[in-house]
PDB file of C-alpha atoms in Angstrom:
ATOM      1  CA  MET X1314      38.619  66.626  74.298  1.00 47.00           C
ATOM      2  CA  LYS X1315      37.953  63.966  76.957  1.00 55.00           C
ATOM      3  CA  SER X1316      38.765  66.264  79.868  1.00 62.00           C
ATOM      4  CA  LYS X1317      36.637  68.990  78.266  1.00 61.00           C
ATOM      5  CA  ASP X1318      33.611  66.666  78.137  1.00 61.00           C
ATOM      6  CA  ARG X1319      34.237  65.520  81.695  1.00 73.00           C
ATOM      7  CA  GLY X1320      34.257  69.218  82.655  1.00 80.00           C
ATOM      8  CA  TRP X1321      30.782  69.635  81.149  1.00 81.00           C
ATOM      9  CA  PHE X1322      29.686  66.611  83.118  1.00 83.00           C
ATOM     10  CA  TYR X1323      30.905  68.158  86.386  1.00 87.00           C
ATOM     11  CA  ILE X1324      29.217  71.469  85.536  1.00 89.00           C
ATOM     12  CA  ALA X1325      25.977  69.580  84.872  1.00 88.00           C
ATOM     13  CA  VAL X1326      26.225  67.751  88.202  1.00 90.00           C
ATOM     14  CA  LEU X1327      26.900  70.991  90.106  1.00 93.00           C
ATOM     15  CA  THR X1328      24.071  72.774  88.301  1.00 92.00           C
ATOM     16  CA  LEU X1329      21.717  69.937  89.211  1.00 92.00           C
ATOM     17  CA  ILE X1330      22.800  70.074  92.873  1.00 94.00           C
ATOM     18  CA  LEU X1331      22.321  73.848  92.874  1.00 94.00           C
ATOM     19  CA  ALA X1332      18.867  73.551  91.291  1.00 92.00           C
ATOM     20  CA  VAL X1333      17.768  70.855  93.740  1.00 92.00           C
ATOM     21  CA  THR X1334      19.068  72.910  96.695  1.00 94.00           C
ATOM     22  CA  TRP X1335      17.259  75.990  95.417  1.00 94.00           C
ATOM     23  CA  ALA X1336      14.033  74.026  94.934  1.00 92.00           C
ATOM     24  CA  VAL X1337      14.259  72.519  98.438  1.00 93.00           C
ATOM     25  CA  MET X1338      14.998  75.904 100.033  1.00 94.00           C
ATOM     26  CA  THR X1339      12.089  77.545  98.208  1.00 92.00           C
ATOM     27  CA  ALA X1340       9.746  74.750  99.290  1.00 91.00           C
ATOM     28  CA  TRP X1341      10.998  74.967 102.884  1.00 92.00           C
ATOM     29  CA  SER X1342      10.530  78.743 103.078  1.00 91.00           C
ATOM     30  CA  ARG X1343       7.059  78.421 101.500  1.00 86.00           C
ATOM     31  CA  ASN X1344       6.167  75.833 104.128  1.00 86.00           C
ATOM     32  CA  LYS X1345       7.407  78.066 106.961  1.00 87.00           C
ATOM     33  CA  GLN X1346       5.520  81.172 105.776  1.00 87.00           C
ATOM     34  CA  SER X1347       2.232  81.755 107.595  1.00 88.00           C
ATOM     35  CA  THR X1348      -0.823  82.302 105.403  1.00 88.00           C
ATOM     36  CA  ILE X1349      -2.926  83.734 108.235  1.00 91.00           C
ATOM     37  CA  PRO X1350      -3.779  87.410 107.567  1.00 92.00           C
ATOM     38  CA  PRO X1351      -2.805  89.872 110.361  1.00 91.00           C
ATOM     39  CA  ASP X1352      -6.426  90.939 111.029  1.00 93.00           C
ATOM     40  CA  ILE X1353      -7.453  87.300 111.542  1.00 92.00           C
ATOM     41  CA  GLU X1354      -4.438  86.798 113.835  1.00 92.00           C
ATOM     42  CA  LYS X1355      -5.703  89.712 115.916  1.00 92.00           C
ATOM     43  CA  ILE X1356      -9.172  88.130 116.171  1.00 92.00           C
ATOM     44  CA  MET X1357      -7.593  84.777 117.081  1.00 92.00           C
ATOM     45  CA  ALA X1358      -5.873  86.197 120.188  1.00 92.00           C
ATOM     46  CA  PRO X1359      -6.956  84.141 123.214  1.00 92.00           C
ATOM     47  CA  LEU X1360      -9.399  85.574 125.726  1.00 91.00           C
ATOM     48  CA  ASN X1361      -9.335  84.951 129.456  1.00 92.00           C
ATOM     49  CA  PRO X1362     -12.970  84.551 130.591  1.00 91.00           C
ATOM     50  CA  LYS X1363     -12.153  84.704 134.311  1.00 90.00           C
ATOM     51  CA  LEU X1364     -12.982  87.877 136.223  1.00 85.00           C
ATOM     52  CA  ASP X1365     -10.752  88.926 139.098  1.00 85.00           C
ATOM     53  CA  SER X1366     -13.163  88.220 141.953  1.00 83.00           C
ATOM     54  CA  VAL X1367     -10.681  89.465 144.588  1.00 86.00           C
ATOM     55  CA  ILE X1368     -10.681  92.981 143.111  1.00 83.00           C
ATOM     56  CA  LEU X1369     -14.460  92.936 142.642  1.00 82.00           C
ATOM     57  CA  ASN X1370     -14.968  91.896 146.276  1.00 83.00           C
ATOM     58  CA  LYS X1371     -12.635  94.678 147.410  1.00 83.00           C
ATOM     59  CA  LEU X1372     -14.695  97.150 145.382  1.00 82.00           C
ATOM     60  CA  GLN X1373     -17.894  95.915 146.961  1.00 81.00           C
ATOM     61  CA  GLN X1374     -16.344  96.411 150.393  1.00 81.00           C
ATOM     62  CA  LYS X1375     -15.405 100.005 149.447  1.00 78.00           C
ATOM     63  CA  THR X1376     -19.025 100.895 148.653  1.00 63.00           C
ATOM     64  CA  PRO X1377     -20.348 103.275 151.338  1.00 58.00           C
TER      65      PRO X1377
ATOM     66  CA  MET K 919      21.973  70.714  47.327  1.00 58.00           C
ATOM     67  CA  ASP K 920      25.730  70.546  47.559  1.00 65.00           C
ATOM     68  CA  ASN K 921      25.672  73.619  49.824  1.00 68.00           C
ATOM     69  CA  ILE K 922      23.265  71.895  52.264  1.00 69.00           C
ATOM     70  CA  LYS K 923      25.366  68.720  52.259  1.00 72.00           C
ATOM     71  CA  SER K 924      28.566  70.651  52.942  1.00 71.00           C
ATOM     72  CA  GLY K 925      26.808  72.471  55.824  1.00 71.00           C
ATOM     73  CA  TYR K 926      25.785  69.175  57.475  1.00 79.00           C
ATOM     74  CA  GLN K 927      29.276  67.806  56.890  1.00 80.00           C
ATOM     75  CA  LYS K 928      30.635  70.746  58.882  1.00 77.00           C
ATOM     76  CA  TYR K 929      28.384  69.867  61.887  1.00 76.00           C
ATOM     77  CA  PHE K 930      29.172  66.188  61.522  1.00 76.00           C
ATOM     78  CA  ALA K 931      32.893  66.991  61.587  1.00 78.00           C
ATOM     79  CA  PHE K 932      32.249  68.754  64.899  1.00 73.00           C
ATOM     80  CA  ILE K 933      30.298  65.933  66.601  1.00 73.00           C
ATOM     81  CA  GLN K 934      32.119  63.024  64.907  1.00 75.00           C
ATOM     82  CA  PRO K 935      34.707  62.659  67.703  1.00 73.00           C
ATOM     83  CA  VAL K 936      31.908  62.551  70.270  1.00 68.00           C
ATOM     84  CA  VAL K 937      29.918  59.950  68.348  1.00 70.00           C
ATOM     85  CA  ASN K 938      32.872  57.734  67.612  1.00 75.00           C
ATOM     86  CA  ASP K 939      34.414  57.642  71.092  1.00 75.00           C
ATOM     87  CA  PRO K 940      32.166  55.523  73.425  1.00 75.00           C
ATOM     88  CA  LEU K 941      33.509  57.180  76.598  1.00 72.00           C
ATOM     89  CA  LEU K 942      32.871  60.681  75.254  1.00 70.00           C
ATOM     90  CA  ARG K 943      29.415  59.588  74.082  1.00 74.00           C
ATOM     91  CA  VAL K 944      28.541  58.444  77.619  1.00 79.00           C
ATOM     92  CA  TYR K 945      29.759  61.699  79.217  1.00 79.00           C
ATOM     93  CA  PHE K 946      27.988  63.784  76.588  1.00 79.00           C
ATOM     94  CA  SER K 947      24.676  61.952  77.133  1.00 83.00           C
ATOM     95  CA  LEU K 948      25.051  62.099  80.888  1.00 85.00           C
ATOM     96  CA  ALA K 949      25.777  65.834  80.871  1.00 86.00           C
ATOM     97  CA  LEU K 950      22.800  66.476  78.593  1.00 87.00           C
ATOM     98  CA  SER K 951      20.551  64.312  80.788  1.00 91.00           C
ATOM     99  CA  LEU K 952      21.648  66.168  83.909  1.00 91.00           C
ATOM    100  CA  PHE K 953      21.001  69.542  82.274  1.00 91.00           C
ATOM    101  CA  LEU K 954      17.562  68.286  81.247  1.00 93.00           C
ATOM    102  CA  ILE K 955      16.812  67.116  84.798  1.00 93.00           C
ATOM    103  CA  THR K 956      17.972  70.499  86.106  1.00 92.00           C
ATOM    104  CA  PHE K 957      15.690  72.254  83.647  1.00 92.00           C
ATOM    105  CA  LEU K 958      12.768  70.104  84.761  1.00 93.00           C
ATOM    106  CA  VAL K 959      13.542  70.686  88.450  1.00 90.00           C
ATOM    107  CA  ILE K 960      13.545  74.450  87.953  1.00 90.00           C
ATOM    108  CA  PHE K 961      10.606  74.867  85.604  1.00 92.00           C
ATOM    109  CA  ALA K 962       8.328  71.896  86.362  1.00 92.00           C
ATOM    110  CA  LEU K 963       8.997  70.185  89.670  1.00 91.00           C
ATOM    111  CA  SER K 964       9.682  73.205  91.870  1.00 92.00           C
ATOM    112  CA  PRO K 965       6.520  75.215  90.984  1.00 93.00           C
ATOM    113  CA  THR K 966       4.354  72.103  91.374  1.00 94.00           C
ATOM    114  CA  VAL K 967       5.861  71.188  94.747  1.00 92.00           C
ATOM    115  CA  ASN K 968       5.543  74.810  95.881  1.00 92.00           C
ATOM    116  CA  THR K 969       1.883  74.919  94.906  1.00 93.00           C
ATOM    117  CA  VAL K 970       1.169  71.659  96.723  1.00 93.00           C
ATOM    118  CA  LEU K 971       3.058  72.791  99.837  1.00 92.00           C
ATOM    119  CA  GLY K 972       1.355  76.199  99.735  1.00 92.00           C
ATOM    120  CA  LEU K 973      -2.107  74.596  99.624  1.00 93.00           C
ATOM    121  CA  ARG K 974      -1.184  72.149 102.372  1.00 92.00           C
ATOM    122  CA  LYS K 975       0.100  75.009 104.547  1.00 93.00           C
ATOM    123  CA  LYS K 976      -3.094  76.976 103.891  1.00 94.00           C
ATOM    124  CA  ILE K 977      -5.244  74.024 104.982  1.00 95.00           C
ATOM    125  CA  MET K 978      -3.146  73.611 108.155  1.00 94.00           C
ATOM    126  CA  ASP K 979      -3.385  77.342 108.946  1.00 94.00           C
ATOM    127  CA  GLU K 980      -7.143  77.296 108.426  1.00 95.00           C
ATOM    128  CA  GLU K 981      -7.430  74.367 110.833  1.00 96.00           C
ATOM    129  CA  VAL K 982      -5.434  76.424 113.358  1.00 95.00           C
ATOM    130  CA  ILE K 983      -7.769  79.410 112.793  1.00 95.00           C
ATOM    131  CA  ILE K 984     -10.869  77.222 113.294  1.00 96.00           C
ATOM    132  CA  ALA K 985      -9.432  75.750 116.522  1.00 96.00           C
ATOM    133  CA  ALA K 986      -8.477  79.208 117.859  1.00 95.00           C
ATOM    134  CA  LEU K 987     -11.879  80.691 117.001  1.00 95.00           C
ATOM    135  CA  ASP K 988     -13.700  77.729 118.578  1.00 96.00           C
ATOM    136  CA  ALA K 989     -11.645  78.255 121.755  1.00 96.00           C
ATOM    137  CA  LYS K 990     -12.467  81.967 121.664  1.00 95.00           C
ATOM    138  CA  ILE K 991     -16.191  81.310 121.212  1.00 96.00           C
ATOM    139  CA  ASN K 992     -16.133  79.005 124.259  1.00 96.00           C
ATOM    140  CA  ALA K 993     -14.177  81.624 126.223  1.00 95.00           C
ATOM    141  CA  LEU K 994     -16.716  84.304 125.237  1.00 95.00           C
ATOM    142  CA  VAL K 995     -19.607  82.118 126.368  1.00 95.00           C
ATOM    143  CA  ALA K 996     -17.836  81.516 129.698  1.00 94.00           C
ATOM    144  CA  ALA K 997     -17.054  85.245 129.968  1.00 92.00           C
ATOM    145  CA  GLY K 998     -20.732  86.060 129.317  1.00 92.00           C
ATOM    146  CA  GLU K 999     -21.806  83.719 132.124  1.00 92.00           C
ATOM    147  CA  ASN K1000     -19.201  85.220 134.476  1.00 88.00           C
ATOM    148  CA  TYR K1001     -20.321  88.717 133.515  1.00 87.00           C
ATOM    149  CA  ASN K1002     -23.956  87.914 134.298  1.00 88.00           C
ATOM    150  CA  GLN K1003     -22.926  86.494 137.671  1.00 86.00           C
ATOM    151  CA  GLN K1004     -20.794  89.552 138.522  1.00 82.00           C
ATOM    152  CA  ALA K1005     -22.960  92.283 136.960  1.00 80.00           C
ATOM    153  CA  THR K1006     -23.261  94.351 140.170  1.00 79.00           C
ATOM    154  CA  PRO K1007     -19.539  94.443 141.045  1.00 80.00           C
ATOM    155  CA  LEU K1008     -18.735  95.238 137.396  1.00 79.00           C
ATOM    156  CA  ALA K1009     -20.943  98.317 137.558  1.00 80.00           C
ATOM    157  CA  LEU K1010     -18.851  99.379 140.563  1.00 84.00           C
ATOM    158  CA  LEU K1011     -15.722  98.806 138.497  1.00 84.00           C
ATOM    159  CA  ASN K1012     -16.989 101.359 135.961  1.00 84.00           C
ATOM    160  CA  GLN K1013     -17.345 103.876 138.770  1.00 85.00           C
ATOM    161  CA  ALA K1014     -13.959 103.018 140.307  1.00 88.00           C
ATOM    162  CA  LEU K1015     -12.043 103.161 137.044  1.00 88.00           C
ATOM    163  CA  PRO K1016     -14.116 104.919 134.361  1.00 88.00           C
ATOM    164  CA  ASP K1017     -13.180 104.894 130.680  1.00 86.00           C
ATOM    165  CA  LYS K1018     -13.006 108.717 130.543  1.00 85.00           C
ATOM    166  CA  PRO K1019     -11.328 111.253 132.896  1.00 86.00           C
ATOM    167  CA  TYR K1020     -14.676 112.538 134.360  1.00 87.00           C
ATOM    168  CA  PRO K1021     -13.154 115.343 136.494  1.00 88.00           C
ATOM    169  CA  ASP K1022     -16.714 116.333 137.510  1.00 89.00           C
ATOM    170  CA  GLY K1023     -17.041 112.959 139.261  1.00 89.00           C
ATOM    171  CA  LEU K1024     -13.783 113.617 141.109  1.00 90.00           C
ATOM    172  CA  ILE K1025     -14.989 117.082 142.180  1.00 92.00           C
ATOM    173  CA  ALA K1026     -18.280 115.626 143.439  1.00 92.00           C
ATOM    174  CA  ASN K1027     -16.319 112.930 145.256  1.00 90.00           C
ATOM    175  CA  VAL K1028     -13.999 115.441 146.981  1.00 92.00           C
ATOM    176  CA  LEU K1029     -16.832 117.796 147.917  1.00 93.00           C
ATOM    177  CA  GLY K1030     -19.059 114.952 149.142  1.00 92.00           C
ATOM    178  CA  THR K1031     -16.267 113.511 151.290  1.00 92.00           C
ATOM    179  CA  ALA K1032     -15.465 117.000 152.630  1.00 93.00           C
ATOM    180  CA  THR K1033     -19.118 117.490 153.644  1.00 93.00           C
ATOM    181  CA  VAL K1034     -19.225 114.093 155.375  1.00 92.00           C
ATOM    182  CA  SER K1035     -15.934 114.764 157.218  1.00 92.00           C
ATOM    183  CA  GLY K1036     -16.872 118.368 158.078  1.00 92.00           C
ATOM    184  CA  VAL K1037     -13.875 120.017 156.419  1.00 92.00           C
ATOM    185  CA  THR K1038     -13.898 123.069 154.169  1.00 92.00           C
ATOM    186  CA  VAL K1039     -12.448 122.904 150.689  1.00 92.00           C
ATOM    187  CA  SER K1040     -10.787 126.239 150.002  1.00 91.00           C
ATOM    188  CA  SER K1041      -9.078 125.386 146.740  1.00 91.00           C
ATOM    189  CA  LEU K1042      -9.378 122.728 144.052  1.00 91.00           C
ATOM    190  CA  GLN K1043      -7.256 123.092 140.932  1.00 92.00           C
ATOM    191  CA  PHE K1044      -7.056 120.612 138.065  1.00 91.00           C
ATOM    192  CA  LYS K1045      -4.109 120.199 135.733  1.00 90.00           C
ATOM    193  CA  PRO K1046      -4.898 119.911 131.994  1.00 87.00           C
ATOM    194  CA  VAL K1047      -6.090 116.469 130.900  1.00 82.00           C
ATOM    195  CA  ALA K1048      -5.435 115.119 127.394  1.00 76.00           C
ATOM    196  CA  LEU K1049      -8.771 114.069 125.915  1.00 72.00           C
ATOM    197  CA  THR K1050      -7.154 111.880 123.258  1.00 72.00           C
ATOM    198  CA  GLY K1051      -4.245 109.415 123.255  1.00 68.00           C
ATOM    199  CA  ASP K1052      -3.898 106.126 125.038  1.00 66.00           C
ATOM    200  CA  ASP K1053      -0.879 106.925 127.207  1.00 71.00           C
ATOM    201  CA  ASN K1054      -2.534 109.290 129.654  1.00 74.00           C
ATOM    202  CA  THR K1055      -4.599 107.503 132.315  1.00 82.00           C
ATOM    203  CA  ASP K1056      -4.598 109.959 135.216  1.00 87.00           C
ATOM    204  CA  VAL K1057      -6.163 113.252 136.274  1.00 90.00           C
ATOM    205  CA  ASN K1058      -4.000 115.340 138.582  1.00 92.00           C
ATOM    206  CA  PHE K1059      -5.332 118.056 140.814  1.00 93.00           C
ATOM    207  CA  SER K1060      -4.289 119.956 143.893  1.00 94.00           C
ATOM    208  CA  LEU K1061      -6.551 120.734 146.818  1.00 93.00           C
ATOM    209  CA  SER K1062      -6.506 122.742 149.979  1.00 94.00           C
ATOM    210  CA  VAL K1063      -8.806 121.848 152.880  1.00 93.00           C
ATOM    211  CA  ALA K1064      -9.262 123.258 156.368  1.00 92.00           C
ATOM    212  CA  GLY K1065     -10.680 121.717 159.516  1.00 90.00           C
ATOM    213  CA  SER K1066      -9.649 120.131 162.771  1.00 90.00           C
ATOM    214  CA  GLN K1067      -6.887 117.518 162.832  1.00 89.00           C
ATOM    215  CA  ILE K1068      -9.371 114.676 163.350  1.00 92.00           C
ATOM    216  CA  GLN K1069     -11.628 115.943 160.561  1.00 92.00           C
ATOM    217  CA  LEU K1070      -8.704 116.335 158.165  1.00 92.00           C
ATOM    218  CA  ARG K1071      -7.427 112.864 158.936  1.00 92.00           C
ATOM    219  CA  ASP K1072     -10.907 111.419 158.456  1.00 92.00           C
ATOM    220  CA  PHE K1073     -11.266 113.328 155.168  1.00 93.00           C
ATOM    221  CA  LEU K1074      -7.976 112.031 153.777  1.00 92.00           C
ATOM    222  CA  VAL K1075      -8.687 108.432 154.810  1.00 91.00           C
ATOM    223  CA  LYS K1076     -12.178 108.578 153.296  1.00 91.00           C
ATOM    224  CA  LEU K1077     -10.910 110.220 150.125  1.00 91.00           C
ATOM    225  CA  GLU K1078      -8.276 107.566 149.584  1.00 88.00           C
ATOM    226  CA  ASN K1079     -10.770 104.777 150.284  1.00 88.00           C
ATOM    227  CA  SER K1080     -13.482 106.246 148.079  1.00 89.00           C
ATOM    228  CA  LEU K1081     -14.907 104.127 145.274  1.00 88.00           C
ATOM    229  CA  ARG K1082     -13.228 106.146 142.504  1.00 89.00           C
ATOM    230  CA  TYR K1083      -9.583 105.018 142.307  1.00 88.00           C
ATOM    231  CA  ILE K1084      -7.655 107.920 143.831  1.00 90.00           C
ATOM    232  CA  ARG K1085      -4.103 108.146 145.104  1.00 92.00           C
ATOM    233  CA  LEU K1086      -2.981 110.852 147.492  1.00 92.00           C
ATOM    234  CA  GLY K1087       0.350 112.467 146.654  1.00 92.00           C
ATOM    235  CA  LYS K1088       2.444 114.794 148.764  1.00 92.00           C
ATOM    236  CA  MET K1089       0.375 116.334 151.588  1.00 91.00           C
ATOM    237  CA  VAL K1090       1.529 119.357 153.546  1.00 92.00           C
ATOM    238  CA  VAL K1091      -0.114 120.237 156.861  1.00 90.00           C
ATOM    239  CA  VAL K1092       0.073 123.926 157.734  1.00 89.00           C
ATOM    240  CA  PHE K1093      -0.797 125.132 161.237  1.00 86.00           C
ATOM    241  CA  ASN K1094      -2.210 128.665 161.196  1.00 77.00           C
ATOM    242  CA  GLY K1095      -2.535 129.272 164.897  1.00 73.00           C
ATOM    243  CA  GLU K1096      -6.155 130.029 165.810  1.00 73.00           C
ATOM    244  CA  ASN K1097      -7.563 129.218 162.342  1.00 72.00           C
ATOM    245  CA  GLY K1098      -6.679 125.550 162.729  1.00 80.00           C
ATOM    246  CA  PRO K1099      -4.626 123.374 160.407  1.00 90.00           C
ATOM    247  CA  THR K1100      -4.994 123.240 156.630  1.00 91.00           C
ATOM    248  CA  VAL K1101      -3.852 120.495 154.295  1.00 93.00           C
ATOM    249  CA  ASP K1102      -2.441 121.307 150.860  1.00 93.00           C
ATOM    250  CA  GLY K1103      -1.770 118.342 148.626  1.00 93.00           C
ATOM    251  CA  GLN K1104      -1.629 116.670 145.261  1.00 94.00           C
ATOM    252  CA  VAL K1105      -4.194 114.029 144.320  1.00 93.00           C
ATOM    253  CA  THR K1106      -4.328 111.732 141.289  1.00 93.00           C
ATOM    254  CA  GLY K1107      -7.515 110.180 140.004  1.00 91.00           C
ATOM    255  CA  TYR K1108      -7.237 107.305 137.512  1.00 90.00           C
ATOM    256  CA  PHE K1109      -9.197 106.127 134.509  1.00 88.00           C
ATOM    257  CA  SER K1110      -8.672 103.496 131.820  1.00 85.00           C
ATOM    258  CA  ARG K1111      -9.211 104.277 128.155  1.00 76.00           C
ATOM    259  CA  ASN K1112      -8.719 100.735 126.816  1.00 67.00           C
ATOM    260  CA  ARG K1113     -11.608  98.949 128.367  1.00 61.00           C
TER     261      ARG K1113
END
């Protein structure tokens, strides 16, 4: 009877460890997941405001 | 009444060893407490923590969005200023690399250059151009021109240096005796759909 009750104790400890691990993993994956919608991500893409002046000067030189 | 009492006695007989033995009582309480904590972790703590983390993540992502959009607004303002400064060369860019194939522009270009160089265009044949789809960005055509060697050279140089972005392919010079040389060749004109 004693060893049987100790067995329940071990099962309880392992179940608790499993539950805590599961909870931590769920929280971690939730924290990693991005909440930014894809269309907003597309709008957020950076824009380079500089114009290639070398090419534009070359074009001006080509003008007859 | 006796039936109820005998029923309870049956349960008591089952838990009596647990209640009487102090060591078993401790293990039993501990196991039950741990199961209770597990239950609370799964059904109370985890959803609450997930909700809090989800909201925190959403706030952080929205701060990132605001920062990125602010940077983009500044970049657009700078791009607008640059565009106003370079308006004339940008108009040339539209002629050099139009957003549509415009084969008529290429024909006018070839014929205009031929007139300036004094050569005669005897043949001009375009290959089919796909009007839709992003992959295709060139217009291929073959031409045949006749004139003196100097005129033909001048024509080819001028054609390649014309404002519309053109690349000369394989050129074959044929000497026809008294008629003078002719040049048969492949030419590619370019355009950019995604602009």
